[in-house]
Amino acid sequence: MMDYDSFMITIETATVAVPGAHLYYEVRGHGPVLLISQSGEGDANRTEDLVRQLEDEFTVVTYDRRGLSRSTIDEPSRPVTMATHAEDAHRLLAAVTNEPAHLLGCSIGAVIGLHLAVDHPEQLGTFIAHEPVAPWLLTATDRAAQLRELEHCQQVFHAEGWQAALAPMARTLGINPADQTIEPGVRLPAFTAERAANFSYFLGHDFTAVREDSLDVAALQRSSVRIVPAAGHTTPAHVFDRKCADELASLLGIELEVFAGGHNGNMTHPRGYATQLSTLIA
């Protein structure tokens, strides 16, 4: 049991073995399974406020990607790929349900979902793909520009550390920390030592995975999964992640769904985000 402001939430915790790693995950609530594949350095606890809004309607599953927080890796220095992350999510879903699950994928989590939609479509129902960081969705010119931005973020990280890399990363994703509205009562996560370690892994390993990733877009178009491209209301139209969301919507021939907040709207606007998420899944 965990106590959040005197509101008791029963959380089941477990690990699942995957090739080369063990993934930590949490399950709470009741109803259809909804897996949240987090963005950036986010672990299973990244979106507590959002999960609270969803647990009466869904069995919410959150997890630590390999390399983050409580998930362990047999060989920490070994490179990781987006295909590996997607295989991890496939095995996690197989461990918690035999039925198609809904998926909220944010940023890198959305790219994981796109791989699942191609390789394991039978596991997914509705998939909300919020601002996928997928350079392969872009035109050649835009792709080259965004790959340079991602490479620059990594160069700053390797030269000056994760804190110095936050500013160029925020610019790339269209996040303005000085002008970020939040819903009343929302508390954004503090920069703990664990979160700092997660940022280091994310910038050192996952950025490379994103840069080197590719996916068969024709196979994605043929996927039987109901994919809902989404973006934040305040995410600028010219930035990397918004362009990817727009291109995904164009590829699938459907309209882009606009959610409250920006790139991190699932954290800054959990009530509005949950309401729209539930409506889309229903």
PDB file of C-alpha atoms in Angstrom:
ATOM      1  CA  MET A   1       0.000   0.000   0.000  1.00  0.00           C
ATOM      2  CA  MET A   2       1.169   3.535  -0.759  1.00  0.00           C
ATOM      3  CA  ASP A   3      -0.251   6.725   0.716  1.00  0.00           C
ATOM      4  CA  TYR A   4      -0.631   9.793  -1.498  1.00  0.00           C
ATOM      5  CA  ASP A   5      -2.199  12.701   0.390  1.00  0.00           C
ATOM      6  CA  SER A   6      -4.273  10.258   2.498  1.00  0.00           C
ATOM      7  CA  PHE A   7      -5.604   8.591  -0.681  1.00  0.00           C
ATOM      8  CA  MET A   8      -4.815   4.892  -0.466  1.00  0.00           C
ATOM      9  CA  ILE A   9      -3.879   3.134  -3.686  1.00  0.00           C
ATOM     10  CA  THR A  10      -3.232  -0.585  -3.873  1.00  0.00           C
ATOM     11  CA  ILE A  11      -0.264  -1.174  -6.150  1.00  0.00           C
ATOM     12  CA  GLU A  12       0.897  -4.616  -7.260  1.00  0.00           C
ATOM     13  CA  THR A  13       4.596  -4.671  -8.090  1.00  0.00           C
ATOM     14  CA  ALA A  14       6.505  -7.367  -9.960  1.00  0.00           C
ATOM     15  CA  THR A  15       9.357  -8.008 -12.371  1.00  0.00           C
ATOM     16  CA  VAL A  16       9.405  -9.815 -15.673  1.00  0.00           C
ATOM     17  CA  ALA A  17      12.472 -11.438 -17.212  1.00  0.00           C
ATOM     18  CA  VAL A  18      13.347 -10.296 -20.726  1.00  0.00           C
ATOM     19  CA  PRO A  19      16.460 -11.095 -22.769  1.00  0.00           C
ATOM     20  CA  GLY A  20      19.394  -9.459 -20.979  1.00  0.00           C
ATOM     21  CA  ALA A  21      17.317  -7.672 -18.346  1.00  0.00           C
ATOM     22  CA  HIS A  22      14.597  -7.749 -15.696  1.00  0.00           C
ATOM     23  CA  LEU A  23      11.838  -5.139 -15.941  1.00  0.00           C
ATOM     24  CA  TYR A  24      10.115  -3.681 -12.894  1.00  0.00           C
ATOM     25  CA  TYR A  25       6.428  -2.884 -13.340  1.00  0.00           C
ATOM     26  CA  GLU A  26       3.377  -1.780 -11.361  1.00  0.00           C
ATOM     27  CA  VAL A  27      -0.306  -2.642 -11.772  1.00  0.00           C
ATOM     28  CA  ARG A  28      -3.225  -0.787 -10.212  1.00  0.00           C
ATOM     29  CA  GLY A  29      -6.929  -0.185 -10.819  1.00  0.00           C
ATOM     30  CA  HIS A  30      -9.510  -2.328 -12.571  1.00  0.00           C
ATOM     31  CA  GLY A  31     -11.002  -2.621 -16.041  1.00  0.00           C
ATOM     32  CA  PRO A  32      -9.333  -3.049 -19.454  1.00  0.00           C
ATOM     33  CA  VAL A  33      -5.535  -3.055 -19.372  1.00  0.00           C
ATOM     34  CA  LEU A  34      -3.885   0.243 -20.246  1.00  0.00           C
ATOM     35  CA  LEU A  35      -0.104   0.198 -20.559  1.00  0.00           C
ATOM     36  CA  ILE A  36       1.660   3.554 -20.236  1.00  0.00           C
ATOM     37  CA  SER A  37       5.004   3.646 -22.028  1.00  0.00           C
ATOM     38  CA  GLN A  38       6.649   6.726 -20.597  1.00  0.00           C
ATOM     39  CA  SER A  39       8.672   9.463 -22.247  1.00  0.00           C
ATOM     40  CA  GLY A  40      12.305  10.379 -21.693  1.00  0.00           C
ATOM     41  CA  GLU A  41      13.817   9.348 -18.391  1.00  0.00           C
ATOM     42  CA  GLY A  42      10.376   8.501 -17.007  1.00  0.00           C
ATOM     43  CA  ASP A  43       9.942   5.351 -14.959  1.00  0.00           C
ATOM     44  CA  ALA A  44       6.836   3.624 -13.597  1.00  0.00           C
ATOM     45  CA  ASN A  45       6.109   6.516 -11.229  1.00  0.00           C
ATOM     46  CA  ARG A  46       6.453   9.382 -13.698  1.00  0.00           C
ATOM     47  CA  THR A  47       2.732  10.091 -14.121  1.00  0.00           C
ATOM     48  CA  GLU A  48       1.213   9.380 -10.706  1.00  0.00           C
ATOM     49  CA  ASP A  49      -1.404  12.136 -11.031  1.00  0.00           C
ATOM     50  CA  LEU A  50      -2.533  10.798 -14.407  1.00  0.00           C
ATOM     51  CA  VAL A  51      -2.722   7.221 -13.146  1.00  0.00           C
ATOM     52  CA  ARG A  52      -4.939   8.325 -10.257  1.00  0.00           C
ATOM     53  CA  GLN A  53      -7.392   9.721 -12.800  1.00  0.00           C
ATOM     54  CA  LEU A  54      -7.424   6.484 -14.795  1.00  0.00           C
ATOM     55  CA  GLU A  55      -7.366   3.665 -12.244  1.00  0.00           C
ATOM     56  CA  ASP A  56     -11.145   3.596 -11.692  1.00  0.00           C
ATOM     57  CA  GLU A  57     -11.637   2.873 -15.391  1.00  0.00           C
ATOM     58  CA  PHE A  58      -8.546   0.898 -16.392  1.00  0.00           C
ATOM     59  CA  THR A  59      -6.070  -1.613 -15.036  1.00  0.00           C
ATOM     60  CA  VAL A  60      -3.093   0.694 -15.446  1.00  0.00           C
ATOM     61  CA  VAL A  61       0.326  -0.840 -16.009  1.00  0.00           C
ATOM     62  CA  THR A  62       3.459   1.307 -15.777  1.00  0.00           C
ATOM     63  CA  TYR A  63       7.057   0.142 -15.901  1.00  0.00           C
ATOM     64  CA  ASP A  64      10.706   1.123 -15.775  1.00  0.00           C
ATOM     65  CA  ARG A  65      12.290   0.709 -19.208  1.00  0.00           C
ATOM     66  CA  ARG A  66      15.519  -1.262 -19.181  1.00  0.00           C
ATOM     67  CA  GLY A  67      18.276   0.973 -17.850  1.00  0.00           C
ATOM     68  CA  LEU A  68      15.951   3.035 -15.648  1.00  0.00           C
ATOM     69  CA  SER A  69      15.359   2.961 -11.879  1.00  0.00           C
ATOM     70  CA  ARG A  70      14.510  -0.560 -10.661  1.00  0.00           C
ATOM     71  CA  SER A  71      14.892  -2.420 -13.968  1.00  0.00           C
ATOM     72  CA  THR A  72      18.218  -4.196 -14.170  1.00  0.00           C
ATOM     73  CA  ILE A  73      20.443  -4.959 -17.151  1.00  0.00           C
ATOM     74  CA  ASP A  74      22.904  -7.844 -17.410  1.00  0.00           C
ATOM     75  CA  GLU A  75      25.360  -5.748 -19.442  1.00  0.00           C
ATOM     76  CA  PRO A  76      24.736  -2.026 -18.705  1.00  0.00           C
ATOM     77  CA  SER A  77      27.242  -0.791 -21.286  1.00  0.00           C
ATOM     78  CA  ARG A  78      25.672  -2.758 -24.128  1.00  0.00           C
ATOM     79  CA  PRO A  79      23.847  -0.572 -26.709  1.00  0.00           C
ATOM     80  CA  VAL A  80      20.053  -0.698 -26.757  1.00  0.00           C
ATOM     81  CA  THR A  81      17.746  -0.431 -29.758  1.00  0.00           C
ATOM     82  CA  MET A  82      14.130   0.611 -30.151  1.00  0.00           C
ATOM     83  CA  ALA A  83      13.387  -2.914 -31.334  1.00  0.00           C
ATOM     84  CA  THR A  84      14.733  -4.197 -28.008  1.00  0.00           C
ATOM     85  CA  HIS A  85      12.525  -1.770 -26.076  1.00  0.00           C
ATOM     86  CA  ALA A  86       9.528  -2.912 -28.133  1.00  0.00           C
ATOM     87  CA  GLU A  87      10.308  -6.573 -27.479  1.00  0.00           C
ATOM     88  CA  ASP A  88      10.489  -5.757 -23.763  1.00  0.00           C
ATOM     89  CA  ALA A  89       7.021  -4.166 -23.923  1.00  0.00           C
ATOM     90  CA  HIS A  90       5.715  -7.202 -25.850  1.00  0.00           C
ATOM     91  CA  ARG A  91       6.928  -9.576 -23.134  1.00  0.00           C
ATOM     92  CA  LEU A  92       5.590  -7.333 -20.378  1.00  0.00           C
ATOM     93  CA  LEU A  93       2.127  -7.268 -21.959  1.00  0.00           C
ATOM     94  CA  ALA A  94       2.219 -11.052 -22.373  1.00  0.00           C
ATOM     95  CA  ALA A  95       2.971 -11.353 -18.649  1.00  0.00           C
ATOM     96  CA  VAL A  96      -0.031  -9.263 -17.542  1.00  0.00           C
ATOM     97  CA  THR A  97      -2.829 -10.089 -20.008  1.00  0.00           C
ATOM     98  CA  ASN A  98      -3.983 -12.478 -22.719  1.00  0.00           C
ATOM     99  CA  GLU A  99      -6.258  -9.828 -24.225  1.00  0.00           C
ATOM    100  CA  PRO A 100      -5.418  -6.816 -26.419  1.00  0.00           C
ATOM    101  CA  ALA A 101      -4.348  -3.918 -24.207  1.00  0.00           C
ATOM    102  CA  HIS A 102      -4.707  -0.209 -24.779  1.00  0.00           C
ATOM    103  CA  LEU A 103      -1.477   1.763 -24.921  1.00  0.00           C
ATOM    104  CA  LEU A 104      -0.517   5.336 -24.171  1.00  0.00           C
ATOM    105  CA  GLY A 105       2.925   5.931 -25.623  1.00  0.00           C
ATOM    106  CA  CYS A 106       4.609   9.283 -25.093  1.00  0.00           C
ATOM    107  CA  SER A 107       7.669  10.458 -27.018  1.00  0.00           C
ATOM    108  CA  ILE A 108      10.092   7.507 -27.006  1.00  0.00           C
ATOM    109  CA  GLY A 109       7.248   5.451 -25.536  1.00  0.00           C
ATOM    110  CA  ALA A 110       5.190   6.214 -28.640  1.00  0.00           C
ATOM    111  CA  VAL A 111       7.981   4.882 -30.858  1.00  0.00           C
ATOM    112  CA  ILE A 112       7.948   1.673 -28.824  1.00  0.00           C
ATOM    113  CA  GLY A 113       4.219   1.498 -29.541  1.00  0.00           C
ATOM    114  CA  LEU A 114       4.732   1.976 -33.278  1.00  0.00           C
ATOM    115  CA  HIS A 115       7.086  -1.008 -33.326  1.00  0.00           C
ATOM    116  CA  LEU A 116       4.523  -3.060 -31.393  1.00  0.00           C
ATOM    117  CA  ALA A 117       1.818  -2.072 -33.870  1.00  0.00           C
ATOM    118  CA  VAL A 118       3.904  -3.584 -36.660  1.00  0.00           C
ATOM    119  CA  ASP A 119       5.441  -6.600 -34.907  1.00  0.00           C
ATOM    120  CA  HIS A 120       2.723  -7.585 -32.393  1.00  0.00           C
ATOM    121  CA  PRO A 121      -0.557  -5.958 -33.499  1.00  0.00           C
ATOM    122  CA  GLU A 122      -2.611  -8.674 -31.781  1.00  0.00           C
ATOM    123  CA  GLN A 123      -1.523  -7.278 -28.404  1.00  0.00           C
ATOM    124  CA  LEU A 124      -2.939  -3.789 -28.896  1.00  0.00           C
ATOM    125  CA  GLY A 125      -6.393  -2.250 -28.959  1.00  0.00           C
ATOM    126  CA  THR A 126      -6.328   1.547 -29.102  1.00  0.00           C
ATOM    127  CA  PHE A 127      -2.856   3.092 -29.149  1.00  0.00           C
ATOM    128  CA  ILE A 128      -2.470   6.811 -28.393  1.00  0.00           C
ATOM    129  CA  ALA A 129       0.837   7.884 -29.962  1.00  0.00           C
ATOM    130  CA  HIS A 130       1.677  11.226 -28.327  1.00  0.00           C
ATOM    131  CA  GLU A 131       4.471  13.082 -30.125  1.00  0.00           C
ATOM    132  CA  PRO A 132       6.596  10.101 -31.202  1.00  0.00           C
ATOM    133  CA  VAL A 133      10.290  10.954 -31.524  1.00  0.00           C
ATOM    134  CA  ALA A 134      10.720   9.028 -34.765  1.00  0.00           C
ATOM    135  CA  PRO A 135      13.055  10.718 -37.285  1.00  0.00           C
ATOM    136  CA  TRP A 136      12.158   8.072 -39.875  1.00  0.00           C
ATOM    137  CA  LEU A 137       8.667   9.613 -40.127  1.00  0.00           C
ATOM    138  CA  LEU A 138      10.081  12.872 -41.487  1.00  0.00           C
ATOM    139  CA  THR A 139      11.111  14.034 -44.944  1.00  0.00           C
ATOM    140  CA  ALA A 140      14.805  13.690 -45.729  1.00  0.00           C
ATOM    141  CA  THR A 141      15.567  17.362 -45.045  1.00  0.00           C
ATOM    142  CA  ASP A 142      13.697  17.467 -41.746  1.00  0.00           C
ATOM    143  CA  ARG A 143      15.115  14.101 -40.736  1.00  0.00           C
ATOM    144  CA  ALA A 144      18.691  15.268 -41.248  1.00  0.00           C
ATOM    145  CA  ALA A 145      18.049  18.445 -39.248  1.00  0.00           C
ATOM    146  CA  GLN A 146      16.482  16.594 -36.341  1.00  0.00           C
ATOM    147  CA  LEU A 147      19.197  13.959 -36.278  1.00  0.00           C
ATOM    148  CA  ARG A 148      21.737  16.770 -35.958  1.00  0.00           C
ATOM    149  CA  GLU A 149      19.781  18.220 -33.027  1.00  0.00           C
ATOM    150  CA  LEU A 150      19.696  14.861 -31.267  1.00  0.00           C
ATOM    151  CA  GLU A 151      23.398  14.354 -31.893  1.00  0.00           C
ATOM    152  CA  HIS A 152      24.132  17.818 -30.473  1.00  0.00           C
ATOM    153  CA  CYS A 153      22.209  16.978 -27.289  1.00  0.00           C
ATOM    154  CA  GLN A 154      24.311  13.864 -26.866  1.00  0.00           C
ATOM    155  CA  GLN A 155      27.534  15.771 -27.501  1.00  0.00           C
ATOM    156  CA  VAL A 156      26.636  18.255 -24.778  1.00  0.00           C
ATOM    157  CA  PHE A 157      25.791  15.379 -22.446  1.00  0.00           C
ATOM    158  CA  HIS A 158      29.096  13.603 -23.020  1.00  0.00           C
ATOM    159  CA  ALA A 159      31.080  16.829 -22.659  1.00  0.00           C
ATOM    160  CA  GLU A 160      29.243  18.531 -19.787  1.00  0.00           C
ATOM    161  CA  GLY A 161      26.805  16.055 -18.205  1.00  0.00           C
ATOM    162  CA  TRP A 162      23.058  15.490 -18.174  1.00  0.00           C
ATOM    163  CA  GLN A 163      22.129  18.819 -16.571  1.00  0.00           C
ATOM    164  CA  ALA A 164      23.822  20.792 -19.340  1.00  0.00           C
ATOM    165  CA  ALA A 165      22.012  18.682 -21.949  1.00  0.00           C
ATOM    166  CA  LEU A 166      18.556  19.527 -20.596  1.00  0.00           C
ATOM    167  CA  ALA A 167      18.403  22.941 -22.285  1.00  0.00           C
ATOM    168  CA  PRO A 168      19.120  21.781 -25.859  1.00  0.00           C
ATOM    169  CA  MET A 169      16.871  18.756 -25.329  1.00  0.00           C
ATOM    170  CA  ALA A 170      14.006  21.003 -24.194  1.00  0.00           C
ATOM    171  CA  ARG A 171      14.484  23.230 -27.258  1.00  0.00           C
ATOM    172  CA  THR A 172      14.431  20.213 -29.559  1.00  0.00           C
ATOM    173  CA  LEU A 173      11.142  19.023 -28.029  1.00  0.00           C
ATOM    174  CA  GLY A 174       9.544  22.471 -27.835  1.00  0.00           C
ATOM    175  CA  ILE A 175       9.465  22.586 -24.025  1.00  0.00           C
ATOM    176  CA  ASN A 176       9.813  25.960 -22.306  1.00  0.00           C
ATOM    177  CA  PRO A 177      10.299  25.252 -18.572  1.00  0.00           C
ATOM    178  CA  ALA A 178       9.948  28.978 -17.808  1.00  0.00           C
ATOM    179  CA  ASP A 179       6.499  29.119 -19.411  1.00  0.00           C
ATOM    180  CA  GLN A 180       4.883  25.767 -18.614  1.00  0.00           C
ATOM    181  CA  THR A 181       1.350  25.893 -17.236  1.00  0.00           C
ATOM    182  CA  ILE A 182       0.082  23.138 -14.957  1.00  0.00           C
ATOM    183  CA  GLU A 183      -3.313  22.203 -13.577  1.00  0.00           C
ATOM    184  CA  PRO A 184      -4.054  23.271  -9.984  1.00  0.00           C
ATOM    185  CA  GLY A 185      -2.685  20.877  -7.395  1.00  0.00           C
ATOM    186  CA  VAL A 186      -0.247  19.140  -9.724  1.00  0.00           C
ATOM    187  CA  ARG A 187       3.247  18.452  -8.417  1.00  0.00           C
ATOM    188  CA  LEU A 188       5.960  17.801 -10.986  1.00  0.00           C
ATOM    189  CA  PRO A 189       8.664  15.264 -10.001  1.00  0.00           C
ATOM    190  CA  ALA A 190      11.793  16.514  -8.251  1.00  0.00           C
ATOM    191  CA  PHE A 191      15.296  15.925  -9.609  1.00  0.00           C
ATOM    192  CA  THR A 192      16.338  13.032  -7.392  1.00  0.00           C
ATOM    193  CA  ALA A 193      19.558  11.026  -7.688  1.00  0.00           C
ATOM    194  CA  GLU A 194      17.556   8.220  -9.283  1.00  0.00           C
ATOM    195  CA  ARG A 195      16.093  10.563 -11.868  1.00  0.00           C
ATOM    196  CA  ALA A 196      19.562  11.966 -12.599  1.00  0.00           C
ATOM    197  CA  ALA A 197      20.812   8.437 -13.280  1.00  0.00           C
ATOM    198  CA  ASN A 198      17.816   7.868 -15.560  1.00  0.00           C
ATOM    199  CA  PHE A 199      18.612  11.021 -17.521  1.00  0.00           C
ATOM    200  CA  SER A 200      22.183   9.808 -17.987  1.00  0.00           C
ATOM    201  CA  TYR A 201      21.023   6.465 -19.370  1.00  0.00           C
ATOM    202  CA  PHE A 202      18.376   8.105 -21.546  1.00  0.00           C
ATOM    203  CA  LEU A 203      20.807  10.592 -23.076  1.00  0.00           C
ATOM    204  CA  GLY A 204      23.675   8.142 -23.371  1.00  0.00           C
ATOM    205  CA  HIS A 205      21.801   5.124 -24.726  1.00  0.00           C
ATOM    206  CA  ASP A 206      18.205   5.853 -25.731  1.00  0.00           C
ATOM    207  CA  PHE A 207      19.084   8.920 -27.796  1.00  0.00           C
ATOM    208  CA  THR A 208      21.318   6.687 -29.895  1.00  0.00           C
ATOM    209  CA  ALA A 209      18.505   4.150 -30.228  1.00  0.00           C
ATOM    210  CA  VAL A 210      16.158   6.889 -31.478  1.00  0.00           C
ATOM    211  CA  ARG A 211      18.733   8.259 -33.928  1.00  0.00           C
ATOM    212  CA  GLU A 212      19.468   4.821 -35.412  1.00  0.00           C
ATOM    213  CA  ASP A 213      15.879   3.571 -35.469  1.00  0.00           C
ATOM    214  CA  SER A 214      13.859   2.704 -38.566  1.00  0.00           C
ATOM    215  CA  LEU A 215      10.493   1.104 -39.279  1.00  0.00           C
ATOM    216  CA  ASP A 216       8.668  -0.060 -42.382  1.00  0.00           C
ATOM    217  CA  VAL A 217       6.090   2.697 -42.870  1.00  0.00           C
ATOM    218  CA  ALA A 218       4.103   0.591 -45.327  1.00  0.00           C
ATOM    219  CA  ALA A 219       3.782  -2.117 -42.675  1.00  0.00           C
ATOM    220  CA  LEU A 220       2.728   0.546 -40.191  1.00  0.00           C
ATOM    221  CA  GLN A 221      -0.001   1.712 -42.566  1.00  0.00           C
ATOM    222  CA  ARG A 222      -1.251  -1.887 -42.849  1.00  0.00           C
ATOM    223  CA  SER A 223      -1.307  -2.496 -39.096  1.00  0.00           C
ATOM    224  CA  SER A 224      -4.654  -3.585 -37.686  1.00  0.00           C
ATOM    225  CA  VAL A 225      -4.069  -1.506 -34.542  1.00  0.00           C
ATOM    226  CA  ARG A 226      -6.191   1.584 -34.020  1.00  0.00           C
ATOM    227  CA  ILE A 227      -3.436   4.215 -33.835  1.00  0.00           C
ATOM    228  CA  VAL A 228      -4.376   7.713 -32.672  1.00  0.00           C
ATOM    229  CA  PRO A 229      -1.645  10.297 -33.410  1.00  0.00           C
ATOM    230  CA  ALA A 230      -1.600  13.041 -30.771  1.00  0.00           C
ATOM    231  CA  ALA A 231       0.268  16.195 -29.796  1.00  0.00           C
ATOM    232  CA  GLY A 232       0.175  18.763 -27.035  1.00  0.00           C
ATOM    233  CA  HIS A 233      -1.750  22.001 -27.498  1.00  0.00           C
ATOM    234  CA  THR A 234       1.273  24.173 -26.694  1.00  0.00           C
ATOM    235  CA  THR A 235       3.927  22.171 -28.571  1.00  0.00           C
ATOM    236  CA  PRO A 236       5.175  24.465 -31.370  1.00  0.00           C
ATOM    237  CA  ALA A 237       4.412  23.306 -34.901  1.00  0.00           C
ATOM    238  CA  HIS A 238       8.035  23.629 -36.048  1.00  0.00           C
ATOM    239  CA  VAL A 239       9.698  21.298 -33.508  1.00  0.00           C
ATOM    240  CA  PHE A 240      10.801  17.708 -33.957  1.00  0.00           C
ATOM    241  CA  ASP A 241       8.155  15.847 -31.967  1.00  0.00           C
ATOM    242  CA  ARG A 242       5.207  17.847 -33.320  1.00  0.00           C
ATOM    243  CA  LYS A 243       6.402  17.317 -36.890  1.00  0.00           C
ATOM    244  CA  CYS A 244       6.589  13.574 -36.232  1.00  0.00           C
ATOM    245  CA  ALA A 245       3.027  13.570 -34.863  1.00  0.00           C
ATOM    246  CA  ASP A 246       1.788  15.488 -37.902  1.00  0.00           C
ATOM    247  CA  GLU A 247       3.570  13.124 -40.290  1.00  0.00           C
ATOM    248  CA  LEU A 248       2.140  10.081 -38.510  1.00  0.00           C
ATOM    249  CA  ALA A 249      -1.372  11.492 -38.867  1.00  0.00           C
ATOM    250  CA  SER A 250      -0.737  12.188 -42.552  1.00  0.00           C
ATOM    251  CA  LEU A 251       0.676   8.694 -43.088  1.00  0.00           C
ATOM    252  CA  LEU A 252      -2.417   7.111 -41.543  1.00  0.00           C
ATOM    253  CA  GLY A 253      -4.811   9.520 -43.237  1.00  0.00           C
ATOM    254  CA  ILE A 254      -6.470  10.661 -40.010  1.00  0.00           C
ATOM    255  CA  GLU A 255      -6.670  13.843 -37.975  1.00  0.00           C
ATOM    256  CA  LEU A 256      -4.225  14.664 -35.217  1.00  0.00           C
ATOM    257  CA  GLU A 257      -5.709  14.685 -31.705  1.00  0.00           C
ATOM    258  CA  VAL A 258      -4.630  17.684 -29.635  1.00  0.00           C
ATOM    259  CA  PHE A 259      -4.228  17.128 -25.893  1.00  0.00           C
ATOM    260  CA  ALA A 260      -3.978  19.625 -23.043  1.00  0.00           C
ATOM    261  CA  GLY A 261      -0.511  20.959 -22.254  1.00  0.00           C
ATOM    262  CA  GLY A 262       2.590  20.402 -24.322  1.00  0.00           C
ATOM    263  CA  HIS A 263       5.085  17.571 -24.769  1.00  0.00           C
ATOM    264  CA  ASN A 264       4.630  16.602 -21.098  1.00  0.00           C
ATOM    265  CA  GLY A 265       0.889  17.209 -20.933  1.00  0.00           C
ATOM    266  CA  ASN A 266       0.364  13.834 -19.283  1.00  0.00           C
ATOM    267  CA  MET A 267       2.258  15.264 -16.290  1.00  0.00           C
ATOM    268  CA  THR A 268       1.185  18.919 -16.311  1.00  0.00           C
ATOM    269  CA  HIS A 269      -2.524  18.424 -17.129  1.00  0.00           C
ATOM    270  CA  PRO A 270      -3.452  14.964 -15.808  1.00  0.00           C
ATOM    271  CA  ARG A 271      -7.184  15.595 -15.378  1.00  0.00           C
ATOM    272  CA  GLY A 272      -7.742  17.020 -18.847  1.00  0.00           C
ATOM    273  CA  TYR A 273      -5.406  14.451 -20.357  1.00  0.00           C
ATOM    274  CA  ALA A 274      -7.182  11.534 -18.667  1.00  0.00           C
ATOM    275  CA  THR A 275     -10.611  12.747 -19.762  1.00  0.00           C
ATOM    276  CA  GLN A 276      -9.574  12.941 -23.415  1.00  0.00           C
ATOM    277  CA  LEU A 277      -7.708   9.638 -23.222  1.00  0.00           C
ATOM    278  CA  SER A 278     -10.777   7.849 -21.828  1.00  0.00           C
ATOM    279  CA  THR A 279     -13.015   9.394 -24.478  1.00  0.00           C
ATOM    280  CA  LEU A 280     -10.725   8.319 -27.306  1.00  0.00           C
ATOM    281  CA  ILE A 281     -10.442   4.772 -26.036  1.00  0.00           C
ATOM    282  CA  ALA A 282     -14.191   4.492 -25.517  1.00  0.00           C
TER     283      ALA A 282
END
